[in-house]
Coordinates of C-alpha atoms and ligand atoms in Angstrom, one line a residue:
M1 CA -4.0 -21.4 14.1
K2 CA -2.4 -20.3 17.4
R3 CA 1.1 -19.0 17.7
I4 CA 3.3 -17.9 20.6
F5 CA 5.7 -15.1 20.0
C6 CA 8.4 -14.6 22.6
S7 CA 11.1 -12.0 23.0
L8 CA 13.7 -11.3 25.5
F9 CA 13.4 -7.6 26.6
A10 CA 15.7 -6.4 29.4
L11 CA 15.2 -9.0 32.2
F12 CA 11.7 -9.9 31.2
V13 CA 10.6 -12.6 28.9
V14 CA 7.5 -11.4 27.2
C15 CA 5.3 -13.8 25.5
I16 CA 2.3 -12.7 23.4
S17 CA -0.3 -15.3 22.4
S18 CA -2.2 -14.5 19.3
S19 CA -5.1 -16.4 17.7
A20 CA -7.3 -15.8 14.7
S21 CA -9.4 -13.1 16.4
A22 CA -6.9 -11.5 18.7
A23 CA -5.3 -8.8 16.7
Y24 CA -7.8 -8.0 13.9
T25 CA -11.5 -8.0 13.6
D26 CA -13.0 -10.9 11.6
I27 CA -16.2 -9.0 10.9
I28 CA -16.2 -6.4 8.1
R29 CA -19.0 -3.8 7.9
V30 CA -19.7 -3.3 4.2
G31 CA -21.9 -0.4 3.1
L32 CA -24.2 -1.7 0.4
A33 CA -26.4 1.4 0.2
Y34 CA -25.7 4.9 1.7
G35 CA -25.8 8.5 0.8
S36 CA -27.2 8.9 -2.8
T37 CA -28.0 5.2 -2.8
A38 CA -29.7 5.0 0.6
K39 CA -33.1 3.3 0.7
A40 CA -36.4 4.9 1.7
T41 CA -37.5 1.2 2.0
A42 CA -34.8 -1.5 2.3
T43 CA -36.0 -4.9 1.2
I44 CA -34.3 -8.1 2.2
K45 CA -35.2 -11.7 1.3
S46 CA -34.3 -15.1 2.7
T47 CA -35.9 -18.4 1.9
S48 CA -35.3 -19.5 5.5
G49 CA -37.0 -16.6 7.2
F50 CA -35.2 -14.1 9.5
K51 CA -34.0 -13.5 13.0
L52 CA -34.7 -9.9 14.0
G53 CA -33.0 -7.9 16.7
S54 CA -30.1 -5.4 16.9
M55 CA -26.4 -5.1 16.5
N56 CA -24.2 -4.9 19.6
G57 CA -21.0 -3.6 18.1
L58 CA -20.2 -6.3 15.6
T59 CA -22.4 -9.0 17.2
F60 CA -26.0 -9.6 16.1
N61 CA -28.4 -10.1 19.0
S62 CA -31.6 -11.9 18.1
A63 CA -34.8 -10.7 19.7
S64 CA -37.4 -12.7 17.6
T65 CA -37.7 -14.8 14.5
T66 CA -40.1 -14.7 11.6
N67 CA -41.0 -17.1 8.8
E68 CA -41.5 -14.2 6.5
T69 CA -39.2 -14.5 3.5
T70 CA -39.4 -10.8 2.4
L71 CA -39.0 -8.0 4.8
N72 CA -39.3 -4.2 4.2
I73 CA -37.5 -1.9 6.6
T74 CA -38.5 1.8 6.9
Y75 CA -37.7 4.6 9.4
A76 CA -40.0 7.3 10.7
N77 CA -40.0 9.5 13.8
G78 CA -37.2 7.6 15.6
T79 CA -38.6 4.1 15.0
Y80 CA -37.6 1.4 12.5
N81 CA -40.5 -0.5 11.2
V82 CA -40.3 -4.0 9.6
T83 CA -43.2 -5.2 7.5
N84 CA -43.8 -8.2 5.4
S85 CA -44.6 -8.2 1.7
S86 CA -48.3 -7.5 2.5
G87 CA -47.4 -4.5 4.6
K88 CA -48.2 -6.2 7.9
S89 CA -46.0 -5.1 10.8
V90 CA -43.5 -7.8 11.8
Y91 CA -41.2 -5.9 14.1
S92 CA -40.4 -2.3 15.3
G93 CA -37.9 -0.7 17.5
A94 CA -35.4 2.1 18.2
N95 CA -32.9 0.1 16.1
V96 CA -33.1 -3.0 13.9
A97 CA -30.9 -5.7 12.4
A98 CA -31.7 -8.9 10.7
E99 CA -30.0 -12.2 9.8
A100 CA -31.2 -15.1 7.7
I101 CA -32.2 -18.1 9.9
S102 CA -29.8 -20.0 7.6
G103 CA -28.0 -19.4 4.4
T104 CA -27.8 -16.0 2.7
T105 CA -29.8 -12.8 2.6
N106 CA -30.7 -11.2 -0.7
F107 CA -30.5 -7.5 -1.0
D108 CA -30.8 -5.5 -4.3
G109 CA -30.4 -8.7 -6.3
Y110 CA -27.3 -10.1 -4.6
D111 CA -27.0 -12.8 -2.0
Y112 CA -24.8 -12.2 1.1
Y113 CA -23.8 -14.2 4.2
G114 CA -23.9 -12.4 7.5
A115 CA -26.2 -10.0 9.4
F116 CA -27.7 -6.8 8.0
G117 CA -27.9 -3.5 9.9
F118 CA -29.9 -0.4 9.0
N119 CA -29.1 3.1 10.0
A120 CA -31.4 6.1 9.3
E121 CA -29.6 9.0 7.7
S122 CA -30.6 12.6 8.2
S123 CA -32.7 12.3 5.0
G124 CA -34.7 9.6 6.8
K125 CA -33.4 7.0 4.2
L126 CA -31.5 4.0 5.3
T127 CA -27.9 3.1 5.2
V128 CA -27.7 -0.7 4.6
I129 CA -24.7 -2.5 6.1
N130 CA -23.7 -6.2 5.6
Y131 CA -21.8 -7.5 8.6
A132 CA -19.6 -10.0 6.7
N133 CA -17.1 -12.5 8.1
I134 CA -13.8 -11.5 6.5
E135 CA -13.4 -14.8 4.7
D136 CA -16.9 -14.5 3.2
Y137 CA -16.0 -10.9 2.3
I138 CA -12.8 -11.9 0.6
K139 CA -14.6 -14.6 -1.4
G140 CA -17.1 -11.9 -2.5
V141 CA -14.4 -9.5 -3.5
L142 CA -11.9 -11.8 -5.4
P143 CA -13.9 -12.5 -8.5
Y144 CA -14.6 -8.8 -9.0
E145 CA -11.0 -7.7 -8.5
M146 CA -9.2 -10.5 -10.5
S147 CA -10.5 -12.9 -13.1
A148 CA -11.3 -16.3 -11.6
S149 CA -9.6 -17.9 -14.6
W150 CA -6.2 -16.5 -13.7
P151 CA -3.6 -18.8 -12.1
I152 CA -4.3 -19.9 -8.6
E153 CA -1.0 -18.4 -7.2
A154 CA -2.0 -15.0 -8.5
L155 CA -5.5 -15.4 -7.0
K156 CA -3.9 -16.3 -3.7
A157 CA -1.7 -13.2 -3.8
Q158 CA -4.8 -11.1 -4.5
A159 CA -6.6 -12.7 -1.6
V160 CA -3.8 -11.8 0.8
C161 CA -3.8 -8.3 -0.7
A162 CA -7.5 -7.9 -0.4
R163 CA -7.5 -9.0 3.2
S164 CA -4.7 -6.7 4.1
F165 CA -6.3 -3.9 2.2
V166 CA -9.6 -4.1 4.0
L167 CA -8.0 -4.4 7.5
G168 CA -6.0 -1.3 6.6
N169 CA -9.2 0.6 5.6
L170 CA -11.5 -0.1 8.6
N171 CA -13.6 2.9 9.4
K172 CA -13.0 4.4 5.9
H173 CA -16.7 5.3 5.8
K174 CA -17.0 5.9 9.5
S175 CA -19.5 8.8 9.2
Y176 CA -22.0 6.3 7.7
G177 CA -21.2 3.6 10.4
F178 CA -19.4 1.1 8.2
D179 CA -15.9 0.2 7.2
V180 CA -15.8 -0.1 3.4
C181 CA -18.3 0.4 0.6
N182 CA -18.8 -2.2 -2.1
T183 CA -17.6 -0.2 -5.1
T184 CA -14.2 0.4 -6.7
N185 CA -13.8 3.3 -4.2
C186 CA -12.9 0.5 -1.7
Q187 CA -13.2 -3.0 -3.2
V188 CA -16.0 -4.4 -5.3
Y189 CA -18.1 -6.9 -3.4
H190 CA -21.4 -8.5 -4.2
G191 CA -21.6 -11.5 -1.8
I192 CA -21.8 -14.9 -3.5
E193 CA -23.0 -13.5 -6.9
R194 CA -19.8 -14.5 -8.8
A195 CA -18.6 -17.2 -6.3
D196 CA -16.1 -19.5 -8.2
A197 CA -14.3 -22.6 -7.2
N198 CA -10.9 -21.0 -8.0
T199 CA -11.4 -17.8 -6.1
D200 CA -13.0 -19.6 -3.1
S201 CA -10.0 -22.0 -3.1
A202 CA -7.5 -19.0 -3.2
A203 CA -9.3 -17.5 -0.2
D204 CA -9.4 -20.9 1.7
Q205 CA -5.7 -21.7 0.9
T206 CA -4.6 -18.3 2.4
K207 CA -7.3 -18.2 5.2
G208 CA -6.5 -15.4 7.7
Q209 CA -3.2 -14.5 6.0
I210 CA -2.2 -10.9 5.8
L211 CA 0.9 -8.8 4.9
M212 CA 3.0 -7.6 7.8
Y213 CA 5.9 -5.1 7.9
D214 CA 8.0 -4.5 11.1
G215 CA 5.3 -6.2 13.2
K216 CA 2.4 -4.2 11.9
L217 CA -0.2 -4.7 9.2
A218 CA 0.9 -3.7 5.7
V219 CA -1.9 -2.3 3.6
G220 CA -2.3 -4.4 0.5
Y221 CA -2.6 -1.8 -2.2
F222 CA -2.9 -3.2 -5.7
F223 CA -3.6 -2.0 -9.3
S224 CA -4.0 -3.5 -12.7
S225 CA -0.7 -3.1 -14.6
S226 CA 2.7 -1.4 -13.8
G227 CA 3.6 -1.0 -17.5
G228 CA 7.3 -1.6 -16.5
A229 CA 7.8 -0.3 -13.0
T230 CA 5.7 0.3 -9.8
E231 CA 6.2 3.5 -7.8
N232 CA 7.0 4.8 -4.3
N233 CA 3.8 5.7 -2.5
E234 CA 4.9 9.3 -1.8
N235 CA 5.6 9.9 -5.5
V236 CA 1.9 9.1 -6.3
W237 CA -0.1 10.1 -3.3
G238 CA 2.3 12.5 -1.6
G239 CA 2.8 12.2 2.2
T240 CA 5.5 10.3 3.9
A241 CA 7.3 7.3 2.4
I242 CA 5.9 3.9 3.5
P243 CA 8.8 1.4 3.6
Y244 CA 7.0 -1.5 2.0
L245 CA 5.5 0.6 -0.8
R246 CA 8.7 1.1 -2.8
G247 CA 8.8 1.2 -6.6
V248 CA 10.3 -1.8 -8.3
V249 CA 11.3 -2.3 -11.9
D250 CA 8.8 -4.9 -13.0
I251 CA 10.8 -7.5 -14.9
Y252 CA 7.9 -10.0 -14.9
E253 CA 4.8 -8.2 -16.1
D254 CA 3.8 -8.5 -19.7
A255 CA 1.9 -5.2 -20.3
S256 CA 0.8 -6.3 -23.7
A257 CA -1.3 -9.0 -22.1
S258 CA -4.1 -6.5 -22.1
S259 CA -4.9 -3.9 -24.7
K260 CA -5.8 -1.5 -21.9
N261 CA -2.2 -1.6 -20.6
V262 CA -0.6 -0.1 -23.7
W263 CA -2.4 3.1 -24.6
S264 CA -2.2 6.4 -26.4
V265 CA -4.4 9.5 -26.0
T266 CA -4.3 12.6 -28.0
L267 CA -5.7 15.8 -26.4
T268 CA -6.1 19.2 -28.0
A269 CA -4.7 22.3 -26.2
E270 CA -8.4 23.2 -25.4
Q271 CA -9.1 19.8 -23.9
I272 CA -6.0 20.1 -21.7
A273 CA -7.0 23.6 -20.6
D274 CA -10.5 22.3 -19.8
K275 CA -9.1 19.4 -17.8
L276 CA -6.8 21.6 -15.8
K277 CA -9.5 24.1 -15.0
S278 CA -11.8 21.2 -13.9
A279 CA -9.1 20.1 -11.5
G280 CA -8.8 23.7 -10.1
Y281 CA -5.7 24.9 -11.9
S282 CA -5.7 28.4 -13.5
I283 CA -4.3 28.4 -17.0
G284 CA -4.8 30.4 -20.2
E285 CA -4.5 29.1 -23.7
V286 CA -2.1 26.1 -23.6
A287 CA 1.1 26.5 -25.6
D288 CA 3.2 23.7 -24.2
V289 CA 2.9 20.5 -22.2
K290 CA 5.9 18.5 -21.2
V291 CA 7.2 16.1 -18.7
T292 CA 9.6 18.0 -16.5
K293 CA 10.5 15.3 -13.9
R294 CA 10.6 11.6 -13.8
T295 CA 11.1 9.3 -10.8
E296 CA 14.0 6.9 -10.4
M297 CA 11.7 4.3 -11.8
G298 CA 11.1 6.3 -14.9
N299 CA 7.5 7.1 -14.1
V300 CA 6.2 10.6 -14.7
N301 CA 6.4 12.7 -11.5
E302 CA 5.9 16.2 -12.9
V303 CA 4.2 17.8 -16.0
T304 CA 4.5 21.5 -16.7
V305 CA 1.9 23.2 -18.8
T306 CA 2.7 26.6 -20.1
D307 CA 0.2 29.0 -21.6
T308 CA 0.6 31.6 -24.4
T309 CA 1.3 34.3 -21.8
G310 CA 4.3 32.3 -20.5
K311 CA 2.5 31.3 -17.3
S312 CA 3.1 27.8 -16.1
V313 CA 1.4 25.3 -13.9
V314 CA 3.2 22.3 -12.5
I315 CA 1.2 19.1 -12.0
K316 CA 2.8 16.7 -9.6
N317 CA 2.6 13.1 -8.3
G318 CA -0.5 11.0 -9.2
N319 CA -2.2 14.1 -10.6
V320 CA -0.1 13.6 -13.7
R321 CA -2.4 10.7 -14.4
T322 CA -5.8 11.8 -12.9
V323 CA -5.8 15.4 -14.1
F324 CA -5.4 14.4 -17.7
G325 CA -7.6 11.3 -17.3
L326 CA -4.8 8.9 -18.4
N327 CA -4.5 5.2 -17.6
S328 CA -1.1 5.4 -15.8
I329 CA 1.8 7.5 -14.7
R330 CA 4.2 5.9 -17.2
Y331 CA 4.1 7.8 -20.5
T332 CA 5.7 10.2 -22.9
I333 CA 4.2 13.3 -24.4
N334 CA 4.7 13.7 -28.2
G335 CA 7.4 11.0 -27.9
D336 CA 9.5 13.1 -25.5
N337 CA 11.1 10.7 -23.1
S338 CA 13.7 13.1 -21.5
S339 CA 13.6 13.9 -17.9
S340 CA 14.2 17.6 -18.3
G341 CA 11.8 18.5 -21.1
G342 CA 13.1 19.9 -24.4
S343 CA 9.9 19.4 -26.2
T344 CA 9.5 21.7 -29.2
S345 CA 5.8 21.2 -29.4
S346 CA 5.1 24.9 -28.7
A347 CA 5.3 25.7 -32.4
V348 CA 3.7 28.9 -33.5
Y349 CA 1.0 28.6 -36.1
V350 CA -0.3 31.3 -38.4
N351 CA -3.6 30.8 -40.2
G352 CA -3.4 27.1 -39.6
S353 CA 0.1 26.6 -40.8
G354 CA 3.2 25.9 -38.7
V355 CA 5.7 28.6 -38.9
T356 CA 9.3 27.5 -39.4
D357 CA 12.5 29.3 -38.2
G358 CA 13.1 32.6 -39.9
S359 CA 10.0 32.4 -42.1
F360 CA 7.8 34.7 -39.9
Y361 CA 8.4 37.9 -38.1
A362 CA 6.5 40.3 -36.0
I363 CA 7.2 44.0 -35.6
G364 CA 7.6 45.2 -32.1
A365 CA 6.6 48.6 -30.7
D366 CA 10.2 49.8 -31.4
G367 CA 9.6 49.1 -35.1
N368 CA 12.2 46.3 -35.3
K369 CA 11.4 42.9 -36.6
A370 CA 11.6 39.8 -34.4
Y371 CA 11.9 36.5 -36.3
I372 CA 10.7 33.0 -35.3
G373 CA 13.7 31.0 -34.4
S374 CA 14.8 28.3 -31.9
V375 CA 17.1 28.5 -28.9
N376 CA 18.0 25.3 -27.1
G377 CA 15.2 23.5 -28.9
K378 CA 12.5 26.0 -27.9
T379 CA 10.6 28.1 -30.3
V380 CA 11.2 31.8 -29.6
L381 CA 11.2 35.1 -31.3
T382 CA 14.6 36.3 -32.2
G383 CA 15.9 39.3 -34.0
S384 CA 16.5 42.9 -33.3
G385 CA 13.1 43.6 -31.8
T386 CA 13.5 44.6 -28.2
E387 CA 9.8 44.8 -27.4
K388 CA 7.9 41.7 -26.4
V389 CA 5.8 40.4 -29.3
T390 CA 2.8 38.3 -28.6
V391 CA 1.3 36.2 -31.4
S392 CA -2.4 36.6 -31.1
S393 CA -4.5 33.6 -30.3
A394 CA -6.3 34.1 -33.7
A395 CA -3.0 33.5 -35.4
R396 CA -2.6 30.1 -33.7
A397 CA -4.2 27.1 -35.4
T398 CA -6.0 25.5 -32.6
T399 CA -6.7 22.4 -34.6
S400 CA -3.0 21.6 -35.0
N401 CA -2.1 22.2 -31.4
T402 CA -2.4 18.6 -30.0
Y403 CA -0.5 16.5 -27.5
T404 CA -0.2 12.8 -27.7
F405 CA 0.3 10.9 -24.4
S406 CA 1.7 7.4 -25.1
G407 CA 2.1 5.0 -22.2
T408 CA 2.0 1.6 -20.6
G409 CA 0.3 0.4 -17.4
W410 CA -3.1 0.9 -15.9
G411 CA -3.8 2.2 -12.4
H412 CA -2.0 4.0 -9.6
N413 CA 1.2 1.9 -9.7
V414 CA 1.5 1.5 -5.9
G415 CA 1.8 -2.0 -4.5
M416 CA 1.0 -5.2 -6.4
S417 CA 0.5 -5.2 -10.2
Q418 CA -2.2 -7.7 -10.9
Y419 CA -1.0 -8.4 -14.4
G420 CA 2.5 -8.8 -12.9
A421 CA 1.1 -11.3 -10.4
R422 CA -0.4 -13.2 -13.3
S423 CA 2.8 -13.3 -15.2
M424 CA 4.8 -14.4 -12.2
A425 CA 2.3 -17.2 -11.5
K426 CA 2.5 -18.4 -15.1
M427 CA 6.3 -18.5 -14.7
G428 CA 6.0 -20.8 -11.7
F429 CA 6.4 -18.3 -8.8
N430 CA 4.1 -18.8 -5.8
Y431 CA 2.0 -16.2 -4.1
T432 CA 4.6 -15.6 -1.4
D433 CA 7.2 -14.8 -4.1
I434 CA 4.7 -12.5 -5.8
L435 CA 3.9 -10.6 -2.7
K436 CA 7.5 -10.3 -1.6
F437 CA 8.4 -8.9 -5.0
Y438 CA 5.8 -6.2 -5.0
F439 CA 5.9 -5.3 -1.3
T440 CA 9.4 -4.5 -0.1
G441 CA 10.4 -6.3 3.1
I442 CA 7.1 -7.8 4.1
T443 CA 6.3 -11.1 5.7
I444 CA 3.0 -13.0 5.6
S445 CA 1.3 -13.8 8.9
Q446 CA -1.9 -15.0 10.3
M447 CA -4.2 -12.2 11.3
Ligands
ZN1 ZN1 -15.4 3.1 -0.3

């Protein structure tokens, strides 16, 4: 599709012509093996044989062809060597790329359209890159990111998201010479392995369509389930606010549609301390864990963990999910849903039993008794003791000191909820409605 955009600026009429390949690349470099998965020998197969040559940027230049259906690529001393299944040399050079003469290329059990490039890493092993047309790439992503059995309008919304996501993440793995990997770190992609009529149709019906905001690409972030409200990007990832990534109260999603979207996790004080330490926080024996700030959307924005010495650490933004290993940022702790804390979960235990107000006292260095009591809902020592009294850790029943996180939703909560898209599609909304609900102020354009 070709469109002409015109605008009157001062005395000049400026017309910009755009076509399918003008503004955005239509070839995506997908890393299929790299780093820890790099190949000492990369094996590719094609029933049609191969063209061999090199990549010139995103373009494959063919230097020769072979009828061999299996090729092994290795690297040594500055030279890439290509051999057939019998070990006979087929091609060698200072660089190498290959493309099936027709149809797909099989690598590691999956079939892909497009050329393959091989880059030697410092280990001598090979990074394997699939140069995929963006539409083939989207068809290879969709069935992994959303069930092919879901309504077509939800799949179309996912297709536009996935296209906008990958164009917003070009060069993410630049140090390895490709754009995106094929795992959940970027988007899962395994060529035509799960190709399905529904997902192919969703890609075809939205061919080349991307999200735009204020004349620029809007990155199509998505996640599984909002649990009730999405969230502003800065409240999850920090950084500056992105105008199209605003939290919305999700009136459409049915979180109960998946058992993973309504969840509860109970952690002991020790498990919480371990998780905090693993995440780089310094904390002693955990005495209290509570939500100390929520966003306007009601999602958790800050959790404060206090240890038995009174020292606190504050966990913010998306870390309130990842540090504790939770499904979402939308939860309560021990049923506490207030925005300012007030949890009384820091009960003092002696010999495994909870100590109630007035039933237990400690004698301070001044000889006076300090009783267990509560002030503003917090368990404290009260009485005439003027010295600080510390209940020893041995007196605390570690088995009783647990925290239950109960929540809804699954994922980071920024952008489109996939379960929400599914609900909206079932209610009769189309993919444009879905995308405009989850991405504030966007339009949908041809890339
Ligand atoms: Zn990645």
